[in-house]
PDB file of C-alpha atoms in Angstrom:
ATOM      1  CA  MET H   1     -28.922   0.094  -1.162  1.00 38.00           C
ATOM      2  CA  SER H   2     -30.099  -1.335   2.149  1.00 42.00           C
ATOM      3  CA  ASP H   3     -29.547   0.089   5.591  1.00 43.00           C
ATOM      4  CA  GLY H   4     -27.809  -3.092   6.907  1.00 45.00           C
ATOM      5  CA  ASP H   5     -27.490  -3.514  10.591  1.00 48.00           C
ATOM      6  CA  GLY H   6     -24.784  -0.923  11.338  1.00 74.00           C
ATOM      7  CA  SER H   7     -21.967  -3.440  10.516  1.00 78.00           C
ATOM      8  CA  LEU H   8     -20.314  -0.985   8.062  1.00 83.00           C
ATOM      9  CA  ALA H   9     -20.406   1.770  10.634  1.00 86.00           C
ATOM     10  CA  VAL H  10     -18.697  -0.522  13.127  1.00 89.00           C
ATOM     11  CA  TYR H  11     -15.998  -1.367  10.448  1.00 90.00           C
ATOM     12  CA  VAL H  12     -15.417   2.390   9.886  1.00 92.00           C
ATOM     13  CA  GLY H  13     -15.258   3.136  13.562  1.00 94.00           C
ATOM     14  CA  GLU H  14     -12.740   0.367  14.297  1.00 95.00           C
ATOM     15  CA  HIS H  15     -10.415   1.558  11.578  1.00 96.00           C
ATOM     16  CA  ALA H  16     -10.785   5.143  12.536  1.00 96.00           C
ATOM     17  CA  CYS H  17      -9.709   4.300  16.025  1.00 97.00           C
ATOM     18  CA  ARG H  18      -6.735   2.246  14.786  1.00 96.00           C
ATOM     19  CA  ALA H  19      -5.584   4.964  12.464  1.00 97.00           C
ATOM     20  CA  LEU H  20      -5.965   7.645  15.122  1.00 97.00           C
ATOM     21  CA  ASP H  21      -3.876   5.535  17.565  1.00 95.00           C
ATOM     22  CA  GLY H  22      -1.118   5.354  15.013  1.00 94.00           C
ATOM     23  CA  ILE H  23      -0.945   9.092  14.110  1.00 94.00           C
ATOM     24  CA  LEU H  24      -1.015  10.019  17.709  1.00 93.00           C
ATOM     25  CA  ARG H  25       2.287   8.154  18.097  1.00 91.00           C
ATOM     26  CA  VAL H  26       4.030  10.542  15.577  1.00 89.00           C
ATOM     27  CA  GLY H  27       6.944  12.190  17.363  1.00 82.00           C
ATOM     28  CA  ALA H  28       7.644   9.051  19.350  1.00 81.00           C
ATOM     29  CA  GLU H  29       8.698   5.628  18.187  1.00 78.00           C
ATOM     30  CA  LEU H  30       6.948   4.415  14.912  1.00 83.00           C
ATOM     31  CA  PRO H  31       7.836   0.768  14.437  1.00 91.00           C
ATOM     32  CA  VAL H  32       7.216  -0.936  11.140  1.00 91.00           C
ATOM     33  CA  GLU H  33       4.034  -2.672  12.217  1.00 92.00           C
ATOM     34  CA  ILE H  34       2.458   0.603  13.476  1.00 93.00           C
ATOM     35  CA  VAL H  35       3.271   2.423  10.231  1.00 93.00           C
ATOM     36  CA  HIS H  36       1.839  -0.460   8.193  1.00 93.00           C
ATOM     37  CA  GLY H  37      -1.268  -0.847  10.338  1.00 94.00           C
ATOM     38  CA  THR H  38      -1.988   2.875  10.329  1.00 95.00           C
ATOM     39  CA  ARG H  39      -1.687   3.212   6.534  1.00 94.00           C
ATOM     40  CA  THR H  40      -3.840   0.123   5.939  1.00 94.00           C
ATOM     41  CA  SER H  41      -6.626   1.480   8.157  1.00 96.00           C
ATOM     42  CA  LEU H  42      -6.437   4.858   6.331  1.00 96.00           C
ATOM     43  CA  ARG H  43      -6.710   3.087   2.988  1.00 93.00           C
ATOM     44  CA  ARG H  44      -9.736   1.105   4.190  1.00 92.00           C
ATOM     45  CA  LEU H  45     -11.401   4.334   5.334  1.00 94.00           C
ATOM     46  CA  ARG H  46     -10.741   5.938   1.954  1.00 92.00           C
ATOM     47  CA  ALA H  47     -12.250   2.886   0.292  1.00 88.00           C
ATOM     48  CA  ALA H  48     -15.343   3.238   2.451  1.00 88.00           C
ATOM     49  CA  VAL H  49     -15.746   6.895   1.463  1.00 89.00           C
ATOM     50  CA  ARG H  50     -15.353   6.060  -2.220  1.00 87.00           C
ATOM     51  CA  THR H  51     -17.553   2.983  -2.148  1.00 85.00           C
ATOM     52  CA  VAL H  52     -20.436   4.674  -0.346  1.00 81.00           C
ATOM     53  CA  PRO H  53     -19.748   8.387  -0.994  1.00 73.00           C
ATOM     54  CA  GLY H  54     -23.297   9.641  -0.604  1.00 76.00           C
ATOM     55  CA  ALA H  55     -23.365   8.461   3.003  1.00 76.00           C
ATOM     56  CA  VAL H  56     -20.448  10.649   4.127  1.00 82.00           C
ATOM     57  CA  PRO H  57     -20.943  14.427   4.430  1.00 80.00           C
ATOM     58  CA  ASP H  58     -18.546  16.172   1.938  1.00 85.00           C
ATOM     59  CA  ALA H  59     -16.956  12.925   0.794  1.00 88.00           C
ATOM     60  CA  ALA H  60     -14.323  14.642  -1.364  1.00 90.00           C
ATOM     61  CA  ALA H  61     -13.061  16.648   1.617  1.00 93.00           C
ATOM     62  CA  ALA H  62     -13.047  13.579   3.850  1.00 93.00           C
ATOM     63  CA  ASP H  63     -11.058  11.601   1.239  1.00 93.00           C
ATOM     64  CA  ALA H  64      -8.530  14.487   0.963  1.00 94.00           C
ATOM     65  CA  ALA H  65      -8.162  14.715   4.763  1.00 95.00           C
ATOM     66  CA  LEU H  66      -7.399  10.968   5.011  1.00 96.00           C
ATOM     67  CA  GLN H  67      -4.924  11.200   2.132  1.00 95.00           C
ATOM     68  CA  ALA H  68      -3.105  14.084   3.839  1.00 95.00           C
ATOM     69  CA  LEU H  69      -2.398  11.624   6.721  1.00 96.00           C
ATOM     70  CA  ALA H  70      -1.484   8.626   4.532  1.00 95.00           C
ATOM     71  CA  LEU H  71       0.977  10.253   2.111  1.00 94.00           C
ATOM     72  CA  PRO H  72       3.700  11.268   4.527  1.00 94.00           C
ATOM     73  CA  LEU H  73       3.498   7.814   6.153  1.00 94.00           C
ATOM     74  CA  GLY H  74       3.967   6.333   2.662  1.00 92.00           C
ATOM     75  CA  GLU H  75       7.579   7.443   2.560  1.00 91.00           C
ATOM     76  CA  VAL H  76       8.260   5.705   5.850  1.00 93.00           C
ATOM     77  CA  ARG H  77       6.511   2.549   4.501  1.00 92.00           C
ATOM     78  CA  ASP H  78       8.660   2.635   1.355  1.00 91.00           C
ATOM     79  CA  ALA H  79      11.884   2.751   3.408  1.00 92.00           C
ATOM     80  CA  ASP H  80      10.630  -0.169   5.549  1.00 94.00           C
ATOM     81  CA  VAL H  81       9.652  -2.285   2.551  1.00 93.00           C
ATOM     82  CA  LEU H  82      12.926  -1.623   0.807  1.00 93.00           C
ATOM     83  CA  ALA H  83      14.952  -2.436   3.923  1.00 94.00           C
ATOM     84  CA  ALA H  84      13.237  -5.883   4.247  1.00 94.00           C
ATOM     85  CA  LEU H  85      13.270  -6.627   0.529  1.00 95.00           C
ATOM     86  CA  LEU H  86      16.868  -5.648  -0.114  1.00 95.00           C
ATOM     87  CA  ALA H  87      18.241  -7.267   3.044  1.00 93.00           C
ATOM     88  CA  SER H  88      16.634 -10.547   2.108  1.00 93.00           C
ATOM     89  CA  GLU H  89      17.789 -10.444  -1.537  1.00 93.00           C
ATOM     90  CA  ALA H  90      21.307  -9.391  -0.642  1.00 94.00           C
ATOM     91  CA  GLU H  91      21.679 -12.382   1.637  1.00 93.00           C
ATOM     92  CA  ASP H  92      21.305 -14.587  -1.432  1.00 92.00           C
ATOM     93  CA  LEU H  93      24.276 -12.987  -3.295  1.00 93.00           C
ATOM     94  CA  GLU H  94      27.516 -14.849  -3.373  1.00 94.00           C
ATOM     95  CA  PRO H  95      29.356 -14.304  -0.032  1.00 95.00           C
ATOM     96  CA  GLY H  96      32.346 -11.998  -0.330  1.00 96.00           C
ATOM     97  CA  PRO H  97      33.547  -8.343  -0.322  1.00 96.00           C
ATOM     98  CA  ALA H  98      30.951  -7.281  -2.892  1.00 96.00           C
ATOM     99  CA  ARG H  99      27.982  -8.520  -0.961  1.00 96.00           C
ATOM    100  CA  SER H 100      29.343  -7.147   2.329  1.00 96.00           C
ATOM    101  CA  ALA H 101      30.031  -3.765   0.913  1.00 96.00           C
ATOM    102  CA  ALA H 102      26.641  -3.571  -0.810  1.00 96.00           C
ATOM    103  CA  GLN H 103      24.865  -4.614   2.403  1.00 96.00           C
ATOM    104  CA  ALA H 104      26.687  -2.007   4.489  1.00 95.00           C
ATOM    105  CA  LEU H 105      25.920   0.821   1.989  1.00 95.00           C
ATOM    106  CA  LEU H 106      22.280  -0.199   1.772  1.00 95.00           C
ATOM    107  CA  GLU H 107      21.884  -0.331   5.533  1.00 94.00           C
ATOM    108  CA  ASP H 108      23.275   3.164   5.882  1.00 95.00           C
ATOM    109  CA  GLU H 109      21.157   4.527   3.044  1.00 94.00           C
ATOM    110  CA  LEU H 110      17.862   3.016   4.136  1.00 94.00           C
ATOM    111  CA  ARG H 111      18.437   4.012   7.758  1.00 94.00           C
ATOM    112  CA  SER H 112      18.965   7.582   6.575  1.00 95.00           C
ATOM    113  CA  ARG H 113      15.908   7.474   4.351  1.00 94.00           C
ATOM    114  CA  ARG H 114      13.715   6.268   7.185  1.00 94.00           C
ATOM    115  CA  ARG H 115      15.026   8.937   9.420  1.00 94.00           C
ATOM    116  CA  ASP H 116      14.335  11.612   6.808  1.00 95.00           C
ATOM    117  CA  ALA H 117      10.824  10.204   6.219  1.00 93.00           C
ATOM    118  CA  LEU H 118      10.022  10.235   9.961  1.00 93.00           C
ATOM    119  CA  ALA H 119      11.160  13.913  10.064  1.00 93.00           C
ATOM    120  CA  ALA H 120       8.842  14.708   7.187  1.00 94.00           C
ATOM    121  CA  VAL H 121       5.961  13.006   9.019  1.00 94.00           C
ATOM    122  CA  GLU H 122       6.662  15.044  12.112  1.00 93.00           C
ATOM    123  CA  ALA H 123       6.667  18.201   9.992  1.00 94.00           C
ATOM    124  CA  ALA H 124       3.413  17.323   8.358  1.00 94.00           C
ATOM    125  CA  ALA H 125       1.828  16.638  11.817  1.00 93.00           C
ATOM    126  CA  GLY H 126       2.178  20.415  12.423  1.00 91.00           C
ATOM    127  CA  THR H 127       0.019  21.427   9.431  1.00 95.00           C
ATOM    128  CA  GLY H 128      -3.587  22.227   9.297  1.00 95.00           C
ATOM    129  CA  ALA H 129      -4.282  19.441   6.793  1.00 95.00           C
ATOM    130  CA  TRP H 130      -2.993  16.884   9.312  1.00 95.00           C
ATOM    131  CA  ARG H 131      -5.044  18.389  12.082  1.00 95.00           C
ATOM    132  CA  GLU H 132      -8.177  18.195   9.870  1.00 95.00           C
ATOM    133  CA  GLY H 133      -7.437  14.486   9.241  1.00 96.00           C
ATOM    134  CA  ALA H 134      -6.901  13.763  12.914  1.00 96.00           C
ATOM    135  CA  ASP H 135     -10.161  15.564  13.851  1.00 96.00           C
ATOM    136  CA  LEU H 136     -12.000  13.442  11.266  1.00 96.00           C
ATOM    137  CA  LEU H 137     -10.566  10.212  12.685  1.00 97.00           C
ATOM    138  CA  GLU H 138     -11.423  11.309  16.207  1.00 97.00           C
ATOM    139  CA  ALA H 139     -14.986  12.088  15.167  1.00 95.00           C
ATOM    140  CA  TRP H 140     -15.434   8.767  13.287  1.00 95.00           C
ATOM    141  CA  CYS H 141     -13.777   6.838  16.153  1.00 95.00           C
ATOM    142  CA  ARG H 142     -16.383   8.309  18.511  1.00 94.00           C
ATOM    143  CA  THR H 143     -19.396   8.288  16.116  1.00 92.00           C
ATOM    144  CA  PRO H 144     -18.746   6.609  12.839  1.00 91.00           C
ATOM    145  CA  PRO H 145     -21.050   7.470   9.876  1.00 87.00           C
ATOM    146  CA  SER H 146     -23.832   5.151   9.186  1.00 81.00           C
ATOM    147  CA  LEU H 147     -23.219   3.529   5.774  1.00 78.00           C
ATOM    148  CA  PRO H 148     -25.872   1.783   3.782  1.00 79.00           C
ATOM    149  CA  VAL H 149     -24.952  -1.464   2.168  1.00 75.00           C
ATOM    150  CA  PRO H 150     -24.626  -0.857  -1.620  1.00 76.00           C
ATOM    151  CA  ALA H 151     -25.311  -3.438  -4.290  1.00 82.00           C
ATOM    152  CA  ALA H 152     -22.178  -5.498  -3.640  1.00 83.00           C
ATOM    153  CA  GLU H 153     -22.007  -7.448  -6.868  1.00 86.00           C
ATOM    154  CA  GLU H 154     -22.374  -4.364  -9.048  1.00 88.00           C
ATOM    155  CA  VAL H 155     -19.707  -2.475  -7.026  1.00 89.00           C
ATOM    156  CA  LEU H 156     -17.174  -5.244  -7.062  1.00 92.00           C
ATOM    157  CA  ASP H 157     -17.703  -6.314 -10.672  1.00 93.00           C
ATOM    158  CA  ARG H 158     -17.178  -2.722 -11.776  1.00 93.00           C
ATOM    159  CA  ALA H 159     -14.011  -2.521  -9.702  1.00 93.00           C
ATOM    160  CA  GLU H 160     -12.630  -5.667 -11.116  1.00 94.00           C
ATOM    161  CA  ARG H 161     -13.347  -4.622 -14.708  1.00 95.00           C
ATOM    162  CA  LYS H 162     -11.287  -1.460 -14.042  1.00 95.00           C
ATOM    163  CA  VAL H 163      -8.319  -3.582 -12.906  1.00 95.00           C
ATOM    164  CA  VAL H 164      -8.614  -5.802 -15.915  1.00 95.00           C
ATOM    165  CA  ARG H 165      -8.743  -2.862 -18.334  1.00 95.00           C
ATOM    166  CA  ARG H 166      -5.613  -1.366 -16.833  1.00 96.00           C
ATOM    167  CA  LEU H 167      -3.768  -4.639 -17.059  1.00 95.00           C
ATOM    168  CA  GLU H 168      -4.809  -5.161 -20.686  1.00 94.00           C
ATOM    169  CA  THR H 169      -3.586  -1.730 -21.708  1.00 94.00           C
ATOM    170  CA  SER H 170      -0.452  -1.743 -19.561  1.00 94.00           C
ATOM    171  CA  GLY H 171       1.829  -3.282 -22.121  1.00 93.00           C
ATOM    172  CA  GLY H 172       3.812  -4.572 -19.126  1.00 94.00           C
ATOM    173  CA  GLU H 173       4.981  -1.068 -18.250  1.00 95.00           C
ATOM    174  CA  PRO H 174       5.639  -0.782 -14.459  1.00 95.00           C
ATOM    175  CA  SER H 175       4.121   2.692 -14.291  1.00 93.00           C
ATOM    176  CA  ARG H 176       0.879   1.415 -15.880  1.00 95.00           C
ATOM    177  CA  LEU H 177       0.884  -1.648 -13.741  1.00 96.00           C
ATOM    178  CA  HIS H 178       1.170   0.690 -10.766  1.00 95.00           C
ATOM    179  CA  ALA H 179      -2.115   2.300 -11.935  1.00 95.00           C
ATOM    180  CA  ALA H 180      -3.618  -1.184 -12.077  1.00 96.00           C
ATOM    181  CA  ARG H 181      -2.351  -1.889  -8.574  1.00 95.00           C
ATOM    182  CA  LYS H 182      -4.129   1.204  -7.253  1.00 92.00           C
ATOM    183  CA  ALA H 183      -7.379  -0.033  -8.782  1.00 94.00           C
ATOM    184  CA  ALA H 184      -6.741  -3.410  -7.274  1.00 95.00           C
ATOM    185  CA  LYS H 185      -6.363  -1.897  -3.842  1.00 92.00           C
ATOM    186  CA  ARG H 186      -9.653  -0.069  -4.185  1.00 91.00           C
ATOM    187  CA  TRP H 187     -11.243  -3.338  -5.269  1.00 94.00           C
ATOM    188  CA  ARG H 188      -9.811  -5.224  -2.376  1.00 94.00           C
ATOM    189  CA  TYR H 189     -10.749  -2.782   0.230  1.00 92.00           C
ATOM    190  CA  ALA H 190     -14.225  -2.274  -1.100  1.00 90.00           C
ATOM    191  CA  ALA H 191     -14.712  -6.089  -0.830  1.00 91.00           C
ATOM    192  CA  GLU H 192     -13.397  -6.010   2.722  1.00 90.00           C
ATOM    193  CA  LEU H 193     -15.837  -3.200   3.581  1.00 88.00           C
ATOM    194  CA  LEU H 194     -18.741  -5.084   2.024  1.00 86.00           C
ATOM    195  CA  ALA H 195     -17.690  -8.276   3.830  1.00 85.00           C
ATOM    196  CA  ALA H 196     -18.470  -6.553   7.100  1.00 81.00           C
ATOM    197  CA  ALA H 197     -22.130  -6.608   6.165  1.00 74.00           C
ATOM    198  CA  PRO H 198     -24.345  -9.314   7.704  1.00 68.00           C
ATOM    199  CA  ASP H 199     -23.104 -12.852   6.856  1.00 63.00           C
ATOM    200  CA  ASP H 200     -26.564 -13.887   5.708  1.00 56.00           C
ATOM    201  CA  ALA H 201     -26.513 -11.320   2.883  1.00 56.00           C
ATOM    202  CA  PRO H 202     -27.166 -13.051  -0.524  1.00 59.00           C
ATOM    203  CA  SER H 203     -24.071 -11.649  -2.033  1.00 76.00           C
ATOM    204  CA  HIS H 204     -21.685 -12.701   0.841  1.00 82.00           C
ATOM    205  CA  GLU H 205     -20.161 -15.586  -1.256  1.00 84.00           C
ATOM    206  CA  HIS H 206     -19.594 -13.303  -4.218  1.00 86.00           C
ATOM    207  CA  ILE H 207     -18.006 -10.712  -1.980  1.00 89.00           C
ATOM    208  CA  GLU H 208     -15.571 -13.220  -0.397  1.00 89.00           C
ATOM    209  CA  ALA H 209     -14.558 -14.636  -3.818  1.00 92.00           C
ATOM    210  CA  ALA H 210     -13.890 -11.039  -5.038  1.00 92.00           C
ATOM    211  CA  ARG H 211     -11.862 -10.274  -1.884  1.00 92.00           C
ATOM    212  CA  VAL H 212      -9.648 -13.259  -2.445  1.00 94.00           C
ATOM    213  CA  ARG H 213      -9.016 -12.406  -6.079  1.00 95.00           C
ATOM    214  CA  ALA H 214      -8.506  -8.751  -5.343  1.00 95.00           C
ATOM    215  CA  GLU H 215      -5.974  -9.464  -2.554  1.00 95.00           C
ATOM    216  CA  ALA H 216      -3.970 -11.806  -4.774  1.00 96.00           C
ATOM    217  CA  MET H 217      -3.824  -9.302  -7.541  1.00 96.00           C
ATOM    218  CA  GLN H 218      -2.836  -6.469  -5.191  1.00 95.00           C
ATOM    219  CA  GLU H 219       0.027  -8.540  -3.690  1.00 95.00           C
ATOM    220  CA  LEU H 220       1.253  -9.502  -7.219  1.00 96.00           C
ATOM    221  CA  LEU H 221       1.184  -5.878  -8.516  1.00 96.00           C
ATOM    222  CA  GLY H 222       2.606  -4.683  -5.235  1.00 95.00           C
ATOM    223  CA  GLY H 223       5.562  -6.944  -5.755  1.00 96.00           C
ATOM    224  CA  VAL H 224       6.089  -5.374  -9.175  1.00 96.00           C
ATOM    225  CA  GLN H 225       6.020  -1.828  -7.704  1.00 95.00           C
ATOM    226  CA  ASP H 226       8.279  -2.663  -4.695  1.00 95.00           C
ATOM    227  CA  LEU H 227      10.813  -4.040  -7.157  1.00 96.00           C
ATOM    228  CA  GLU H 228      10.474  -0.925  -9.269  1.00 96.00           C
ATOM    229  CA  ILE H 229      11.239   1.296  -6.364  1.00 94.00           C
ATOM    230  CA  ALA H 230      14.128  -0.915  -5.325  1.00 95.00           C
ATOM    231  CA  HIS H 231      15.547  -0.837  -8.871  1.00 95.00           C
ATOM    232  CA  GLY H 232      15.444   2.965  -8.798  1.00 95.00           C
ATOM    233  CA  LEU H 233      17.294   3.114  -5.505  1.00 95.00           C
ATOM    234  CA  LEU H 234      19.933   0.637  -6.673  1.00 96.00           C
ATOM    235  CA  THR H 235      20.383   2.583  -9.856  1.00 96.00           C
ATOM    236  CA  GLU H 236      21.072   5.732  -7.868  1.00 95.00           C
ATOM    237  CA  LEU H 237      23.606   3.936  -5.687  1.00 96.00           C
ATOM    238  CA  VAL H 238      25.359   2.257  -8.569  1.00 96.00           C
ATOM    239  CA  THR H 239      25.766   5.618 -10.303  1.00 95.00           C
ATOM    240  CA  ALA H 240      27.249   7.192  -7.172  1.00 94.00           C
ATOM    241  CA  ALA H 241      29.628   4.261  -6.391  1.00 93.00           C
ATOM    242  CA  ASP H 242      33.212   4.205  -7.580  1.00 92.00           C
ATOM    243  CA  ASP H 243      33.892   2.152 -10.760  1.00 92.00           C
ATOM    244  CA  GLY H 244      35.111  -1.303  -9.931  1.00 91.00           C
ATOM    245  CA  SER H 245      34.445  -0.923  -6.179  1.00 95.00           C
ATOM    246  CA  PRO H 246      33.121  -3.917  -4.253  1.00 96.00           C
ATOM    247  CA  ALA H 247      30.007  -1.920  -3.381  1.00 95.00           C
ATOM    248  CA  ARG H 248      29.222  -1.089  -6.999  1.00 96.00           C
ATOM    249  CA  THR H 249      29.841  -4.800  -7.999  1.00 96.00           C
ATOM    250  CA  GLY H 250      27.415  -5.975  -5.251  1.00 96.00           C
ATOM    251  CA  LEU H 251      24.837  -3.430  -6.061  1.00 97.00           C
ATOM    252  CA  GLU H 252      24.951  -4.232  -9.812  1.00 97.00           C
ATOM    253  CA  GLN H 253      24.546  -7.992  -9.021  1.00 96.00           C
ATOM    254  CA  LEU H 254      21.527  -7.200  -6.820  1.00 96.00           C
ATOM    255  CA  ARG H 255      20.015  -4.957  -9.410  1.00 96.00           C
ATOM    256  CA  THR H 256      20.347  -7.674 -12.047  1.00 96.00           C
ATOM    257  CA  ARG H 257      18.716 -10.219  -9.681  1.00 95.00           C
ATOM    258  CA  LEU H 258      15.768  -7.904  -8.938  1.00 96.00           C
ATOM    259  CA  SER H 259      15.261  -7.041 -12.568  1.00 96.00           C
ATOM    260  CA  ALA H 260      14.808 -10.742 -13.406  1.00 95.00           C
ATOM    261  CA  ARG H 261      12.402 -11.188 -10.524  1.00 95.00           C
ATOM    262  CA  GLN H 262      10.394  -8.194 -11.683  1.00 96.00           C
ATOM    263  CA  ARG H 263      10.140  -9.491 -15.220  1.00 96.00           C
ATOM    264  CA  GLU H 264       8.689 -12.792 -13.889  1.00 96.00           C
ATOM    265  CA  LEU H 265       6.073 -10.919 -11.925  1.00 96.00           C
ATOM    266  CA  ILE H 266       5.095  -8.645 -14.736  1.00 96.00           C
ATOM    267  CA  ALA H 267       4.642 -11.636 -17.009  1.00 95.00           C
ATOM    268  CA  ARG H 268       2.322 -13.229 -14.421  1.00 94.00           C
ATOM    269  CA  ALA H 269       0.360 -10.045 -13.963  1.00 93.00           C
ATOM    270  CA  VAL H 270      -0.197  -9.446 -17.693  1.00 92.00           C
ATOM    271  CA  ALA H 271      -1.164 -13.081 -18.221  1.00 92.00           C
ATOM    272  CA  SER H 272      -3.729 -12.900 -15.458  1.00 86.00           C
ATOM    273  CA  SER H 273      -5.795 -10.348 -17.405  1.00 75.00           C
TER     274      SER H 273
END
């Protein structure tokens, strides 16, 4: 490892400040973009801790503190993603009572889920674990840890191999592809961290190529997982709807549509390994 020029510390400091700004908004309005940006910065900080663990005092505790902030926000994020995904897909159904009833039911359900998720975030904000995470962000925003630059090619090649192994053994199962997605996120954010190193670093071209591949894979597998969550919600709502009702018909049509889309993405993901 080399000491670099402090670029990685700047990267950590910037994301610590962004994440801190987001969690300080809890209790007030939390629009979609703030939730997304805060969670993304928290993931990047966790990737920094995992990529260069020896440079952070008590790395395991730091990772747990960041995770305690990210997990409650994840439920809000899921509601936001589902709202956008299902609204778009429902618009492509055949116009009529079935589509209208399904859209109305989904809007009410997802509005309720986001409200409940925000309430859970506010409850989490009163815990000691949340306070520890906020204190860590405040400390890193003010004085980020100095991270040495690790051997980028070794780190990224190892991360990519883990993604490939999980894809190869997934059998196309969404739960196993979700594990591959998690590995792809760690690969991507490690690449983004290392890309913050000086541009004249010999491995810069390798880092950028890895970042592009990792981002594409994360997005592909993220699509599979988003559709899996949507399928679960639609199944719940179909089961609860009255037989033969317009809402049930519309929900079933939407579920069939999304199942076909997911199968296409799964085939692409498995083939890419």
